[in-house]
Every structure is written in structure tokens, then in C-alpha cells.
Short mmCIF file of C-alpha atoms and ligand atoms in Angstrom, two decimals:
data_model
loop_
_atom_site.label_atom_id
_atom_site.label_comp_id
_atom_site.label_asym_id
_atom_site.label_seq_id
_atom_site.Cartn_x
_atom_site.Cartn_y
_atom_site.Cartn_z
CA MET A 1 51.24 16.18 2.19
CA PRO A 2 49.04 13.15 1.02
CA GLU A 3 49.54 12.40 -2.40
CA ASP A 4 46.42 13.21 -3.57
CA LEU A 5 46.96 16.87 -2.05
CA GLN A 6 50.32 17.26 -4.35
CA SER A 7 49.22 18.79 -7.15
CA LEU A 8 48.61 21.90 -4.64
CA ALA A 9 51.90 22.11 -4.93
CA ALA A 10 52.65 23.77 -8.19
CA PHE A 11 48.99 25.71 -8.62
CA GLN A 12 50.89 26.96 -5.97
CA GLU A 13 54.21 28.52 -7.83
CA GLU A 14 51.55 29.06 -10.59
CA THR A 15 48.54 30.74 -7.90
CA ASP A 16 49.12 35.40 -7.70
CA ILE A 17 45.31 34.57 -5.63
CA TYR A 18 46.10 32.14 -2.48
CA ARG A 19 48.39 30.51 -0.89
CA PHE A 20 48.06 27.62 1.60
CA CYS A 21 48.48 26.86 4.87
CA PHE A 22 48.18 22.70 5.19
CA TYR A 23 48.16 20.91 7.79
CA ASP A 24 47.38 16.70 8.81
CA ARG A 25 45.35 17.16 11.81
CA VAL A 26 44.17 20.51 13.61
CA GLY A 27 40.69 21.37 15.32
CA SER A 28 38.75 23.03 12.66
CA THR A 29 40.08 25.05 9.89
CA ASN A 30 37.81 27.96 9.81
CA ASP A 31 39.06 28.72 13.43
CA VAL A 32 42.58 28.24 11.94
CA ALA A 33 41.50 30.60 9.35
CA LEU A 34 39.61 32.69 12.07
CA LYS A 35 43.24 32.92 13.82
CA LEU A 36 45.30 34.09 11.78
CA ALA A 37 43.07 36.24 10.22
CA ARG A 38 42.95 38.00 13.28
CA GLU A 39 46.64 37.68 13.32
CA GLY A 40 46.75 39.66 10.36
CA CYS A 41 46.45 36.91 7.30
CA SER A 42 45.57 38.03 3.55
CA HIS A 43 42.64 37.39 1.45
CA GLY A 44 43.81 34.42 -0.23
CA THR A 45 44.44 32.78 2.90
CA VAL A 46 43.61 28.35 2.33
CA VAL A 47 43.53 26.14 4.89
CA ILE A 48 43.70 23.12 4.26
CA ALA A 49 43.87 19.81 6.50
CA ASP A 50 43.87 17.04 5.81
CA SER A 51 41.49 16.09 9.55
CA GLN A 52 39.55 17.48 11.66
CA GLU A 53 38.87 16.15 15.73
CA ARG A 54 36.15 19.35 16.14
CA GLY A 55 34.78 20.20 12.24
CA ARG A 56 31.58 22.58 12.73
CA GLY A 57 28.68 22.61 10.98
CA ARG A 58 26.01 24.77 11.07
CA HIS A 59 23.80 25.26 14.17
CA GLY A 60 27.26 24.24 16.24
CA ARG A 61 26.44 20.45 14.26
CA ALA A 62 29.92 18.29 14.49
CA TRP A 63 31.06 18.02 10.48
CA TYR A 64 31.98 14.03 10.09
CA SER A 65 36.43 14.31 8.78
CA PRO A 66 38.28 11.59 8.94
CA PRO A 67 41.75 11.39 7.37
CA GLY A 68 42.73 10.96 3.39
CA VAL A 69 39.69 11.01 1.72
CA ASN A 70 37.69 14.58 1.55
CA ILE A 71 38.24 17.91 2.21
CA TYR A 72 38.11 20.59 4.85
CA MET A 73 39.21 23.69 3.50
CA SER A 74 38.57 27.86 5.07
CA ILE A 75 39.30 30.39 2.68
CA ILE A 76 40.35 33.67 4.56
CA LEU A 77 38.83 36.97 2.40
CA ASN A 78 39.26 40.61 3.00
CA PRO A 79 35.96 42.07 1.29
CA GLY A 80 36.20 45.06 3.07
CA VAL A 81 33.08 47.98 2.23
CA ILE A 82 30.33 45.95 0.73
CA THR A 83 26.89 46.23 -1.05
CA PHE A 84 26.33 43.28 -1.34
CA HIS A 85 24.96 41.38 1.69
CA PRO A 86 27.43 38.30 3.18
CA ALA A 87 24.99 35.65 2.83
CA LEU A 88 25.58 35.85 -0.70
CA VAL A 89 29.37 34.82 -0.08
CA THR A 90 27.71 31.16 0.59
CA LEU A 91 26.09 31.37 -2.45
CA SER A 92 29.58 32.23 -4.27
CA ALA A 93 31.28 29.77 -2.26
CA SER A 94 28.27 26.73 -2.99
CA LEU A 95 28.53 27.62 -7.13
CA ALA A 96 31.85 26.91 -7.06
CA VAL A 97 31.62 23.82 -5.41
CA VAL A 98 29.26 22.85 -7.98
CA ASP A 99 31.30 24.32 -10.66
CA ALA A 100 34.35 22.40 -9.85
CA VAL A 101 32.13 18.69 -9.11
CA ASN A 102 30.80 18.63 -12.25
CA SER A 103 34.68 19.51 -13.99
CA CYS A 104 36.17 17.16 -12.66
CA LEU A 105 33.15 14.98 -13.27
CA LEU A 106 33.17 15.25 -17.12
CA SER A 107 37.54 14.36 -17.30
CA GLN A 108 36.71 11.56 -15.25
CA SER A 109 33.22 10.27 -16.86
CA ARG A 110 33.50 7.40 -19.62
CA GLU A 111 31.16 4.54 -19.81
CA GLY A 112 29.66 2.83 -17.28
CA VAL A 113 30.39 5.57 -14.39
CA PRO A 114 26.88 6.47 -13.59
CA SER A 115 25.87 9.93 -14.14
CA VAL A 116 24.85 12.09 -11.80
CA GLU A 117 23.56 15.56 -10.36
CA VAL A 118 25.39 18.09 -8.02
CA TRP A 119 23.06 21.04 -6.34
CA PRO A 120 23.04 23.46 -3.73
CA LYS A 121 20.60 23.28 -1.90
CA TRP A 122 19.53 26.51 0.66
CA PRO A 123 20.23 27.53 2.05
CA ASN A 124 24.41 26.41 2.13
CA ASP A 125 23.94 22.12 1.29
CA ILE A 126 25.47 21.01 -1.23
CA TYR A 127 23.30 17.75 -2.39
CA CYS A 128 24.84 14.51 -5.06
CA ASN A 129 21.20 13.44 -6.55
CA HIS A 130 19.65 12.91 -3.40
CA GLY A 131 22.54 12.94 -1.07
CA LYS A 132 24.59 15.24 1.17
CA LEU A 133 27.80 15.99 -0.55
CA GLY A 134 29.46 18.92 1.18
CA GLY A 135 28.33 22.23 3.24
CA ILE A 136 29.72 25.32 3.12
CA LEU A 137 29.97 27.37 6.63
CA THR A 138 30.51 31.49 6.01
CA GLU A 139 32.07 33.15 9.67
CA ALA A 140 32.88 36.92 9.48
CA SER A 141 34.01 39.04 12.37
CA THR A 142 32.81 42.48 13.17
CA ALA A 143 33.46 46.11 13.78
CA ARG A 144 31.61 48.95 14.19
CA GLU A 145 29.68 47.22 11.44
CA ARG A 146 32.28 46.49 9.36
CA ILE A 147 34.51 43.38 7.94
CA ARG A 148 36.65 42.87 9.08
CA PHE A 149 37.23 39.42 7.19
CA MET A 150 35.75 36.29 6.37
CA VAL A 151 36.15 32.69 5.87
CA ALA A 152 34.61 30.93 3.67
CA GLY A 153 34.98 27.26 5.03
CA MET A 154 33.76 24.25 2.75
CA GLY A 155 33.90 20.20 3.32
CA ILE A 156 33.11 18.09 0.57
CA ASN A 157 32.87 14.06 1.49
CA VAL A 158 35.37 12.79 -2.04
CA ASN A 159 36.52 9.43 -1.57
CA MET A 160 35.06 8.57 1.93
CA PRO A 161 32.03 5.85 1.36
CA ALA A 162 28.63 7.04 2.94
CA ASP A 163 28.16 3.44 4.00
CA ARG A 164 30.83 3.47 6.76
CA ILE A 165 30.28 6.75 8.19
CA PRO A 166 28.99 6.95 11.56
CA ALA A 167 25.10 6.57 12.32
CA ASP A 168 25.88 9.79 14.68
CA PHE A 169 26.56 10.84 11.30
CA ARG A 170 25.21 9.75 8.74
CA ASP A 171 21.62 11.20 7.83
CA ASN A 172 21.39 11.41 4.33
CA THR A 173 25.10 11.90 3.58
CA THR A 174 27.27 10.61 0.55
CA SER A 175 30.57 11.09 -1.44
CA LEU A 176 31.14 11.23 -4.34
CA TYR A 177 33.47 7.84 -4.64
CA SER A 178 29.53 6.69 -3.27
CA GLU A 179 27.68 8.19 -6.11
CA THR A 180 30.44 7.40 -9.18
CA GLY A 181 32.14 4.31 -8.34
CA GLU A 182 35.16 6.52 -9.00
CA VAL A 183 38.07 7.46 -6.55
CA PHE A 184 39.07 11.71 -7.67
CA ASP A 185 42.50 13.67 -6.77
CA ARG A 186 41.57 15.86 -3.71
CA GLY A 187 44.26 18.56 -5.34
CA ARG A 188 43.02 18.68 -8.59
CA VAL A 189 39.19 18.44 -7.30
CA ILE A 190 39.86 22.03 -4.69
CA VAL A 191 42.31 23.61 -7.29
CA LYS A 192 38.97 23.75 -9.76
CA ILE A 193 37.32 25.04 -6.71
CA LEU A 194 39.39 28.08 -6.28
CA GLU A 195 39.87 28.86 -9.89
CA SER A 196 36.16 29.09 -9.87
CA PHE A 197 35.31 31.48 -6.08
CA SER A 198 37.70 33.62 -7.47
CA SER A 199 34.80 33.85 -10.84
CA PHE A 200 31.97 33.77 -8.60
CA TYR A 201 33.32 35.67 -5.75
CA THR A 202 34.49 39.11 -8.54
CA LEU A 203 31.03 38.35 -10.08
CA LEU A 204 29.18 39.17 -6.35
CA PHE A 205 30.65 42.83 -6.25
CA ASP A 206 30.15 42.73 -10.06
CA ASP A 207 26.41 42.00 -10.38
CA PRO A 208 25.06 40.83 -6.79
CA ALA A 209 21.76 39.95 -9.14
CA SER A 210 23.63 37.71 -11.10
CA VAL A 211 25.34 34.90 -8.45
CA ILE A 212 21.51 35.07 -6.96
CA ALA A 213 20.06 34.13 -10.32
CA LEU A 214 22.50 31.45 -11.20
CA TRP A 215 22.37 29.64 -7.81
CA CYS A 216 18.19 29.63 -8.21
CA LYS A 217 18.68 28.48 -11.74
CA ILE A 218 20.94 25.07 -10.38
CA SER A 219 19.36 25.36 -6.91
CA ARG A 220 17.12 22.22 -6.83
CA THR A 221 15.64 23.83 -3.76
CA ILE A 222 13.76 26.59 -5.74
CA ASN A 223 10.15 25.60 -7.33
CA SER A 224 10.22 22.63 -4.58
CA TYR A 225 7.75 21.75 -2.34
CA VAL A 226 9.53 21.63 1.07
CA LYS A 227 9.49 21.95 4.72
CA ALA A 228 11.06 24.33 5.94
CA ILE A 229 12.26 23.99 9.98
CA THR A 230 12.70 27.14 11.60
CA PRO A 231 13.48 28.46 15.17
CA GLN A 232 9.26 29.55 15.48
CA GLY A 233 8.47 25.65 14.41
CA ASN A 234 8.14 23.70 11.31
CA ILE A 235 6.02 25.18 7.91
CA TYR A 236 4.71 24.01 4.83
CA GLY A 237 4.62 25.56 1.02
CA THR A 238 7.06 26.85 -2.07
CA ALA A 239 10.27 27.90 -2.43
CA LEU A 240 9.22 30.89 -4.95
CA GLY A 241 12.73 32.00 -5.70
CA LEU A 242 15.76 34.27 -3.24
CA ASP A 243 15.28 37.54 -2.59
CA ASN A 244 18.27 40.30 -3.09
CA ARG A 245 19.93 39.16 0.24
CA GLY A 246 20.10 35.51 -0.23
CA PHE A 247 17.15 34.83 2.15
CA LEU A 248 14.20 31.94 0.99
CA ARG A 249 10.84 33.24 -0.07
CA PHE A 250 8.34 31.09 1.25
CA GLY A 251 5.18 30.31 -0.35
CA LYS A 252 2.98 29.27 2.36
CA GLU A 253 0.14 26.46 2.40
CA GLY A 254 -3.00 29.30 2.63
CA GLY A 255 -1.01 31.70 0.32
CA GLU A 256 0.57 34.17 2.16
CA GLU A 257 4.74 35.22 1.29
CA ILE A 258 6.83 35.73 3.92
CA ILE A 259 10.88 36.18 4.17
CA LEU A 260 13.07 33.48 5.46
CA SER A 261 16.79 33.71 6.17
CA THR A 262 17.55 30.59 8.42
CA ALA A 263 15.60 27.12 8.56
CA GLU A 264 16.50 24.11 7.93
CA ILE A 265 14.36 22.74 4.20
CA ILE A 266 13.92 19.28 3.63
CA HIS A 267 12.18 19.22 -0.15
CA LEU A 268 9.45 17.05 0.27
CA ARG A 269 8.81 16.56 -3.21
CA ASP A 270 9.00 19.12 -6.04
CA HIS A 271 6.51 21.09 -7.28
CA ASP A 272 5.89 20.07 -10.82
CA GLY A 273 6.48 16.30 -10.30
C1 LIG B 301 27.20 22.44 7.28
O1 LIG B 301 26.65 21.45 6.30
O2 LIG B 301 26.63 22.24 7.95
C2 LIG B 301 28.83 23.19 6.90
C3 LIG B 301 29.25 22.18 7.48
C4 LIG B 301 30.88 22.66 6.58
C5 LIG B 301 32.02 22.67 7.55
C6 LIG B 301 33.99 22.17 6.89
S1 LIG B 301 34.71 21.73 6.76
C7 LIG B 301 35.71 22.92 6.06
C8 LIG B 301 35.39 23.90 7.58
N1 LIG B 301 36.00 24.37 8.43
C9 LIG B 301 35.16 23.86 9.28
O3 LIG B 301 35.01 23.53 11.08
N2 LIG B 301 34.05 23.67 9.15
C10 LIG B 301 33.68 23.41 7.50
#
């Protein structure tokens, strides 16, 4: 296991919730986790890889996954009967990543290290300042309208210099290293994410509305003027909030409010700025 992932071994000894399956290289950690879940691996199994050959993002996009620098991890979940919409699992995972990254930034902060803002962008992105730091890909297997299992996949760009990303993947991608000039211990970031995720996942069962409220509070998407790229075309308006499924309440320019269950959101400017 790479040196900066070795702190996972100590965490494995003390956690009752998580069990790690570590791989040097996989196609996609989500695919491995889905296969393990089908074979009966239980809630809390975490698949981590140092690199992915076919990392997947939303809408079938490829996720750039070079070795030695980033986090690629997928958590198997057996939620049983749920009273909340499954999309809220993605919001809980986003909150956990933001919380964990903030806590790692805080413990590494000292003079000369720029302070940065980490925030979730609807529906599944993690942003750092103006660049995409990571993303969540949640997938579920259902049978007779019941969720058999879910996999929460997380990709976070940690020590990868964003200017070395191949042009095809570059878009507005960033990394913790590119934003701060600091190198982070991936194992510590993972441990923080998992600790935080178990709190937000528990909160989801107890009080899903508070997960939505927390997400809205820290997301720059809400109250911003945005372009939504939808299967029906592009629309412009204000992101007003989320409904109880985690879908976006969107105020069109003419004043009509619609609900978007999925879309690509481009932030054009802050609503009030
Ligand atoms: C997105 O923003 O489109 C979501 C990206 C999710 C990438 C992660 S990396 C770990 C896990 N395995 C995958 O193949 N995808 C997710």
C-alpha cells in the first residue's frame, strides 16, 4: 500500500463500521463495489484503489484516475427500507467530503498557505474555489421497488497538479495541491471522510430535512444565477433551493418555478453579486 495510505491500517483496527478492500489498480472502484455487494459483501465495505483504468463519472463520462495522487473510493451501503429519496445519499456524501477536506485544510493551515472555500455544487460535485475538486457517483441495485444495496463512489483530486491533467479531462478541474501548494496525506483525508460520512448517513435516517438544510447552507449553487443544461435544452434562472428529494427548485427567468431532477449546472454569477 502506498505510504500515504498506511494510516488506513490503524483506522481499520479501531472502526466497527468499515472494512477496507485495497487495490493498486482497478477498472472502477464502483464496479468492484457493485460486484462485491452482489456477492454478499456487507454494509461498510470500502473499496479503495490507487488508480482506475475506467473511472466513471456522471452521464457515462470518464473520470481521470492516475496513480499515487488522488482518492478513488466506493462505500457499500445496505440501507434497507428507506423513508427518504436515494438522491439524498449523494448529498450526505458531499457534506462528508466538504467537512473532511475542511478539517484537513484546518490542521494543515499555517502562514503562507492560502485559505480556500470548499463547497458542494448541485447535484454531485465538490468544488474548491472555482474549480472542480471531486465528485460523487451513487449507484443502486433495486428489486421490486426495494433497494438491495447502494454504492457511494467518491473521487477527490488531492495531490495531482491540475496543470498536468490531459487536455481532454481538464475542463475546470482542480486539486487540493493546486489550490494550496500543499501535499496532503490521502489516508488521513479518507479517514476523515469516512468518520464524517457515518454521521451524515445516520442523520439522513433521523432527520433528512436537516441534511438538505445543511447542504443548502454551504452550497454556492443556491441563490445563484445559473444555466441548467437539461435533456430538453438550456434554461437560465435562479437556483432557489432543494425539495425534499434533493431535486433543484429552479426559478426560470420569466418567474415560473420548475423542479429539476437532473441537469448540469453552470454558475454564471452569484445572484446578489
Ligand atoms: C462526477 O463528478 O461525475 C462523479 C465522479 C465520481 C468518480 C468516482 S472515483 C471513485 C468511484 N469510481 C468510479 O468509477 N467513479 C467514482
